């Protein structure tokens, strides 16, 4: 179904109308039953989609006897292959989000909506759903015929089976999502006996029916009307962006290949107007009318066109991945010679370096020192000066730890209140009040640096230490 703007006056409006008239925007008036054809880009699409197996299988991966990746939101702990990330380290999440946001911008600027065509969960799930539909209902003409056929036992049987499988996939999607946060083992133990909490059942139900609705019913309508990325991607492309493109100079004027006619006898372009590129498009656009909002750059039209070119004895590449400059015969600047590629790469490198630094610098314990402000110091009867400190020890490990506290300075000091080790619970901050005493004659000035040390030993006999510097205050001389 074509959606065109109302005509206005002037040459600009006439040109806009002429361009928009060739845009295919399915507004939901018909169901697109895309044809499936084998080919290079179809194989790449399946391989890229297989990345989502991590989503289903990841919760069952074990690390040191525990779930390798677990986002324990109730306890505010995030376990990543033996590393526990607490809310205090969430600055790394900001860098991670920045990394993926810039990566998406880089990919779009260089190769168009490759994420949409090969990795987007909506695209992948819709592709799986329509594959199941094809296996049960047949080819696109057979599916259209079945949709229009009167209700009978066979139609009911096929439709019920299809929708049941769709709902099962939706349930597995929701169940797998919750397993990342609840834990795969506990979820299997609690879910089917009614011991899980309401949030778990609500989340699984939401994902089940959401997946069923978006991938089974709305399909390409999500890309057209619900996804904000489809709206902004147009401003991220330029003439150097590589996208599926139709070589108009080679293909036009179009003309069907007559029976008994060889391709050498044709006086028209290479395009035989077979419409196979349209038939295989999951969003129903005609790539021969140029880049459009509905094109998700999946490359399936390239496979279809190459197959037809092979049959009529013409070289492949009538539709191919190319930039607008290349199609128009203009000089093409290599990607590495474009300034924005280096800018994007620099931002990505900085974000990734920050994430790697954060992960590598995570320690099992962290100590903070708060100096008592009122009063800053107390003069004792024996002539010494005493300061009060509150130590806060954060246990980032997955086990309870016994932490020993010590302090050192350039002057002789006495640490009080830390004679016994401090028991810290996993993922919790444990406070401790200590006093530091120094003879007044040993004070070199009004302030003196003091370093507090926290040491502990893990279950594997690995010794972990953390330190924090503070200051000791005394009277003026």
XYZ file of C-alpha atoms in Angstrom:
477
model
C 0.000 0.000 0.000
C 1.488 3.357 -1.010
C 1.244 6.349 1.288
C 1.718 9.678 -0.524
C 1.568 13.246 0.697
C -1.123 15.596 -0.591
C 0.014 17.631 -3.574
C 0.948 21.268 -3.178
C 1.920 24.046 -5.518
C 5.323 24.793 -6.942
C 8.135 22.796 -8.492
C 9.516 21.729 -5.112
C 6.222 20.134 -4.092
C 5.868 18.472 -7.483
C 9.335 16.981 -7.110
C 8.573 15.840 -3.560
C 5.323 14.250 -4.684
C 7.009 12.481 -7.578
C 9.618 11.017 -5.218
C 7.173 10.037 -2.466
C 4.860 8.426 -5.011
C 7.426 5.650 -5.451
C 7.882 4.962 -1.748
C 6.287 1.815 -0.411
C 5.037 2.235 3.154
C 2.822 -0.593 4.293
C 0.357 0.962 6.716
C -0.992 -2.386 7.851
C -3.667 -2.797 5.214
C -2.098 -6.024 4.021
C 0.116 -8.745 5.428
C 3.533 -9.014 3.824
C 4.440 -12.608 3.045
C 8.052 -12.301 1.940
C 9.497 -14.968 -0.301
C 12.542 -16.835 0.981
C 15.440 -17.384 -1.373
C 18.831 -18.925 -0.576
C 21.946 -16.890 -1.114
C 25.020 -15.310 0.390
C 23.251 -12.610 2.370
C 20.573 -14.970 3.639
C 23.354 -17.170 5.099
C 25.042 -14.158 6.651
C 21.704 -13.071 8.081
C 21.185 -16.455 9.772
C 24.741 -16.459 11.113
C 24.332 -12.954 12.535
C 20.975 -13.880 14.039
C 22.548 -16.861 15.800
C 24.231 -14.372 18.157
C 20.900 -14.293 19.990
C 21.462 -17.886 21.093
C 23.552 -16.259 23.844
C 20.318 -14.720 25.130
C 18.747 -18.157 25.582
C 21.819 -20.167 26.620
C 23.766 -17.530 28.575
C 21.927 -17.988 31.914
C 23.021 -21.641 32.008
C 26.734 -20.864 31.668
C 28.550 -21.607 34.935
C 31.633 -19.965 36.422
C 33.249 -21.264 39.628
C 30.069 -23.142 40.445
C 27.789 -20.107 40.036
C 25.855 -18.548 37.182
C 28.463 -16.777 35.051
C 26.364 -13.659 34.420
C 23.670 -12.703 36.921
C 22.091 -9.287 37.381
C 20.955 -9.588 40.982
C 18.839 -6.439 41.194
C 17.230 -7.092 44.639
C 20.674 -7.380 46.237
C 22.197 -4.752 43.928
C 24.944 -7.091 42.745
C 25.950 -7.846 39.175
C 28.107 -10.921 38.723
C 30.196 -11.092 35.555
C 32.403 -14.191 35.301
C 33.557 -14.035 38.895
C 33.674 -10.233 39.065
C 31.025 -8.583 41.234
C 29.998 -5.101 40.125
C 28.168 -3.019 42.716
C 26.228 0.250 42.266
C 29.362 2.172 43.256
C 30.969 1.004 39.999
C 28.063 1.951 37.760
C 30.101 4.612 36.025
C 31.263 1.740 33.850
C 27.672 1.185 32.742
C 27.598 4.759 31.443
C 30.713 4.088 29.399
C 29.222 0.832 28.129
C 26.054 2.604 26.985
C 28.177 5.304 25.342
C 30.202 2.624 23.576
C 27.155 0.910 22.071
C 25.482 4.224 21.171
C 28.549 5.397 19.270
C 28.993 1.935 17.743
C 25.433 2.110 16.403
C 26.148 5.544 14.942
C 29.372 4.292 13.346
C 27.687 1.269 11.781
C 24.816 3.383 10.438
C 27.115 6.035 8.989
C 29.279 3.430 7.256
C 26.927 0.624 6.199
C 23.411 1.905 6.868
C 20.924 0.002 9.010
C 23.003 -3.161 9.228
C 21.953 -3.562 12.849
C 18.300 -3.566 11.778
C 18.883 -6.044 8.993
C 21.056 -8.575 10.800
C 21.003 -8.171 14.593
C 17.863 -6.360 15.771
C 15.745 -8.637 17.992
C 12.563 -7.501 16.203
C 14.032 -8.488 12.822
C 15.412 -11.781 14.099
C 12.268 -12.881 15.941
C 10.054 -11.854 12.986
C 12.274 -13.857 10.644
C 11.952 -16.932 12.863
C 8.186 -16.483 13.164
C 7.709 -16.162 9.390
C 9.987 -19.183 8.818
C 7.688 -21.228 11.057
C 4.707 -19.800 9.174
C 6.208 -20.904 5.872
C 6.908 -24.421 7.162
C 3.290 -24.830 8.297
C 1.329 -22.852 5.696
C 3.541 -23.044 2.606
C 4.872 -20.465 0.154
C 3.652 -16.845 0.068
C 0.907 -17.544 -2.530
C -0.261 -20.513 -0.468
C -0.327 -18.393 2.697
C -2.357 -15.670 1.011
C -4.757 -18.284 -0.317
C -5.100 -19.837 3.144
C -5.798 -16.425 4.714
C -8.656 -15.869 2.292
C -10.008 -19.433 2.470
C -13.134 -20.163 4.510
C -12.674 -21.575 7.976
C -12.394 -25.350 7.961
C -10.743 -28.069 10.034
C -7.393 -27.842 8.223
C -7.187 -24.069 8.512
C -8.045 -24.193 12.214
C -5.472 -26.927 12.830
C -2.677 -25.111 10.994
C -3.442 -21.712 12.500
C -3.750 -23.032 16.057
C -0.440 -24.905 15.739
C 1.307 -21.844 14.338
C 0.090 -19.501 17.038
C 0.852 -22.069 19.737
C 4.471 -22.259 18.542
C 4.651 -18.462 18.427
C 3.403 -18.252 22.009
C 5.889 -20.924 23.080
C 8.754 -18.912 21.583
C 7.418 -15.818 23.323
C 7.329 -17.710 26.618
C 10.902 -18.959 26.179
C 11.942 -15.382 25.400
C 10.382 -14.052 28.611
C 11.623 -16.977 30.686
C 15.180 -16.529 29.397
C 15.080 -12.795 30.063
C 14.032 -13.286 33.678
C 16.691 -15.992 34.141
C 19.416 -13.368 33.692
C 18.063 -11.543 36.768
C 16.553 -14.311 38.896
C 19.023 -17.100 38.227
C 18.324 -19.987 35.852
C 18.363 -22.711 38.518
C 16.135 -20.936 41.052
C 13.760 -19.878 38.263
C 13.202 -23.464 37.088
C 12.734 -24.484 40.721
C 10.280 -21.737 41.705
C 8.370 -20.762 38.574
C 6.308 -23.890 37.900
C 5.402 -24.529 41.528
C 4.183 -20.986 42.183
C 7.027 -19.910 44.493
C 8.339 -17.092 42.302
C 7.286 -13.527 43.086
C 4.672 -11.542 41.191
C 7.276 -9.527 39.267
C 8.656 -12.733 37.743
C 5.268 -13.920 36.464
C 4.377 -10.434 35.228
C 7.694 -10.106 33.365
C 7.362 -13.503 31.684
C 3.757 -12.748 30.694
C 4.723 -9.324 29.314
C 7.536 -10.755 27.197
C 5.415 -13.706 26.046
C 2.564 -11.622 24.665
C 4.832 -8.751 23.636
C 6.983 -11.060 21.504
C 3.894 -12.772 20.108
C 2.326 -9.435 19.161
C 5.400 -7.640 17.809
C 7.022 -10.501 15.880
C 3.881 -12.426 14.936
C 1.368 -9.714 14.117
C 2.909 -6.253 13.769
C 6.155 -7.368 12.088
C 7.407 -4.615 9.766
C 4.929 -2.161 11.302
C 7.232 -1.985 14.332
C 10.045 -0.822 12.060
C 7.826 1.738 10.343
C 5.934 3.255 13.250
C 7.293 2.172 16.651
C 11.081 2.128 16.315
C 12.683 5.579 16.764
C 15.872 4.389 15.083
C 14.001 4.065 11.776
C 13.108 7.746 12.036
C 16.579 9.118 12.746
C 18.673 6.834 10.551
C 17.960 8.974 7.477
C 19.971 11.888 8.862
C 22.900 9.572 9.671
C 23.465 8.486 6.065
C 25.308 10.329 3.337
C 26.471 9.640 -0.206
C 29.439 7.627 1.053
C 27.335 5.217 3.146
C 27.302 1.687 1.774
C 23.727 0.366 1.428
C 21.831 -1.996 -0.904
C 21.576 0.058 -4.081
C 20.029 -0.452 -7.507
C 22.285 0.436 -10.441
C 19.792 2.505 -12.382
C 22.184 3.316 -15.219
C 22.633 -0.377 -15.908
C 19.108 -1.575 -15.188
C 16.951 1.034 -16.939
C 14.819 1.019 -18.941
C 13.294 -2.126 -17.538
C 11.875 -4.774 -19.788
C 10.733 -8.324 -19.404
C 12.700 -11.045 -21.124
C 10.506 -12.515 -23.840
C 10.270 -16.237 -24.436
C 12.993 -17.421 -26.798
C 14.827 -14.092 -26.575
C 18.456 -14.118 -25.517
C 19.783 -11.472 -23.204
C 22.150 -10.316 -25.964
C 19.192 -9.347 -28.171
C 17.680 -7.026 -25.558
C 17.656 -3.305 -26.300
C 16.613 -2.376 -22.755
C 18.442 -2.426 -19.443
C 19.472 -5.500 -17.469
C 16.467 -5.318 -15.133
C 13.903 -7.845 -16.384
C 11.212 -6.378 -14.095
C 10.657 -9.720 -12.369
C 9.911 -8.014 -9.026
C 11.807 -10.723 -7.133
C 13.643 -8.011 -5.181
C 10.264 -6.807 -3.926
C 8.967 -10.334 -3.279
C 11.804 -11.173 -0.862
C 11.818 -7.846 0.998
C 10.571 -8.340 4.583
C 9.199 -4.792 4.646
C 7.774 -4.798 1.115
C 9.796 -1.943 -0.407
C 11.064 -1.721 -3.979
C 14.779 -1.010 -3.779
C 14.702 0.157 -7.405
C 12.981 3.339 -6.217
C 15.972 4.279 -4.064
C 16.665 4.246 -0.332
C 13.481 4.311 1.717
C 12.424 4.352 5.327
C 11.385 0.708 5.176
C 14.743 -0.587 3.895
C 16.580 -2.350 6.708
C 19.633 -3.091 4.518
C 19.327 -6.861 5.002
C 20.653 -7.620 1.496
C 17.975 -10.190 0.640
C 17.090 -8.244 -2.512
C 20.710 -8.703 -3.618
C 20.391 -12.491 -3.370
C 17.154 -12.417 -5.376
C 18.557 -10.189 -8.109
C 21.822 -12.141 -8.377
C 19.852 -15.368 -8.825
C 17.851 -13.812 -11.678
C 20.972 -12.388 -13.308
C 22.520 -15.872 -13.242
C 19.465 -17.253 -15.034
C 19.434 -14.622 -17.792
C 23.198 -14.688 -18.294
C 23.940 -11.220 -16.995
C 26.674 -10.265 -14.503
C 25.711 -10.006 -10.867
C 25.596 -6.715 -9.025
C 22.597 -4.977 -10.572
C 21.566 -4.608 -6.943
C 24.576 -4.576 -4.652
C 26.016 -2.994 -1.544
C 27.356 0.333 -2.757
C 27.398 4.004 -1.894
C 25.419 6.572 -3.850
C 28.697 8.060 -5.063
C 29.767 4.671 -6.432
C 26.451 4.072 -8.206
C 26.638 7.533 -9.777
C 30.197 6.876 -10.942
C 31.804 9.456 -8.691
C 35.160 8.946 -6.918
C 34.748 6.901 -3.751
C 36.821 7.884 -0.737
C 38.091 4.872 1.274
C 36.513 4.515 4.695
C 39.832 5.035 6.480
C 40.201 8.410 4.760
C 36.990 9.812 6.255
C 37.414 12.137 9.233
C 34.293 10.992 11.062
C 35.477 7.399 10.996
C 38.517 8.394 13.031
C 36.444 10.566 15.379
C 34.004 7.720 16.031
C 36.853 5.252 16.446
C 38.574 7.523 18.964
C 35.419 7.819 21.080
C 34.911 4.052 20.938
C 38.503 3.433 21.970
C 38.253 5.817 24.934
C 34.985 4.268 26.134
C 36.355 0.749 25.774
C 39.596 1.684 27.530
C 37.601 3.121 30.424
C 35.540 -0.058 30.723
C 38.609 -2.279 30.628
C 40.357 -0.109 33.211
C 37.322 -0.237 35.479
C 37.031 -4.014 35.263
C 40.760 -4.540 35.772
C 40.874 -2.227 38.783
C 37.969 -3.811 40.645
C 39.105 -5.134 44.009
C 37.358 -7.444 46.441
C 37.292 -4.747 49.114
C 37.190 -0.975 49.139
C 37.729 1.329 52.108
C 36.608 4.910 52.665
C 37.724 7.122 55.560
C 35.589 9.872 57.068
C 37.337 12.193 59.518
C 35.355 13.460 62.491
C 34.765 17.181 61.968
C 33.456 18.243 65.346
C 35.917 18.372 66.928
C 38.857 17.905 64.550
C 41.071 16.728 67.396
C 41.055 16.135 71.128
C 43.973 16.838 73.490
C 44.279 14.061 76.047
C 45.486 14.396 79.647
C 48.777 12.656 78.865
C 49.633 15.391 76.346
C 48.899 13.386 73.200
C 46.490 14.388 70.414
C 43.704 12.102 69.233
C 41.602 12.083 66.013
C 38.439 10.095 65.369
C 37.711 8.342 62.046
C 34.820 6.332 60.639
C 36.002 3.643 58.239
C 33.514 2.190 55.737
C 34.633 -1.127 54.267
C 32.811 -2.316 51.143
C 32.950 -6.058 50.488
C 32.657 -6.591 46.711
C 33.326 -10.325 46.786
C 30.780 -13.132 46.782
C 31.752 -14.278 50.295
C 31.847 -12.820 53.787
C 35.339 -11.579 54.627
C 37.288 -10.865 57.796
C 39.187 -7.606 57.264
C 42.163 -6.398 59.292
C 42.640 -2.637 59.657
C 45.994 -0.906 60.167
C 47.376 2.607 59.764
C 50.759 4.192 59.115
C 52.263 7.648 58.998
C 55.625 9.353 58.959
C 55.309 9.963 62.715
C 54.803 7.287 65.383
C 51.073 6.668 65.802
C 48.828 4.484 67.930
C 45.675 2.982 66.341
C 42.815 2.265 68.725
C 39.588 0.372 67.990
C 41.005 -1.920 65.303
C 42.460 -4.589 67.561
C 39.911 -7.167 66.366
C 39.291 -8.035 62.690
C 36.135 -6.619 61.097
C 33.559 -9.068 59.708
C 32.134 -7.727 56.429
C 29.122 -9.208 54.644
C 29.183 -9.858 50.918
C 27.999 -6.825 48.945
C 27.549 -4.672 52.048
C 29.267 -1.642 53.557
C 30.421 -2.234 57.145
C 31.330 0.810 59.259
C 34.018 0.873 61.898
C 35.078 3.669 64.284
C 38.790 3.980 65.098
C 41.012 6.500 66.866
C 44.543 7.579 66.007
C 46.727 8.993 68.809
C 50.030 10.837 68.385
C 52.265 12.487 70.936
C 52.207 16.232 70.474
C 55.969 16.349 70.383
C 55.920 14.002 67.358
C 53.612 16.262 65.307
C 55.646 18.123 62.658
C 52.807 20.612 62.009
C 49.084 21.151 62.183
C 48.359 18.302 59.745
C 49.957 14.955 59.050
C 49.070 12.417 56.290
C 47.780 9.073 57.592
C 47.222 6.015 55.420
C 44.720 3.343 56.436
C 45.123 -0.217 55.159
C 42.470 -2.941 54.899
C 43.684 -6.486 54.211
C 41.900 -9.798 53.922
C 42.420 -13.315 52.608
C 39.999 -14.950 50.167
C 38.939 -18.586 50.317
C 41.613 -19.484 47.743
C 44.306 -17.952 50.027
C 44.656 -14.894 47.809
C 45.508 -11.830 49.891
C 43.632 -8.661 48.973
C 44.493 -5.181 50.207
C 42.993 -1.710 49.873
C 44.173 1.597 51.240
C 42.927 5.150 51.631
C 44.822 8.253 52.700
C 43.414 10.741 55.193
C 44.831 13.481 57.421
C 45.600 13.859 61.104
C 44.886 17.271 62.630
C 46.536 18.828 65.664
C 46.793 22.179 67.443
C 48.825 25.006 65.995
C 52.256 25.482 67.484
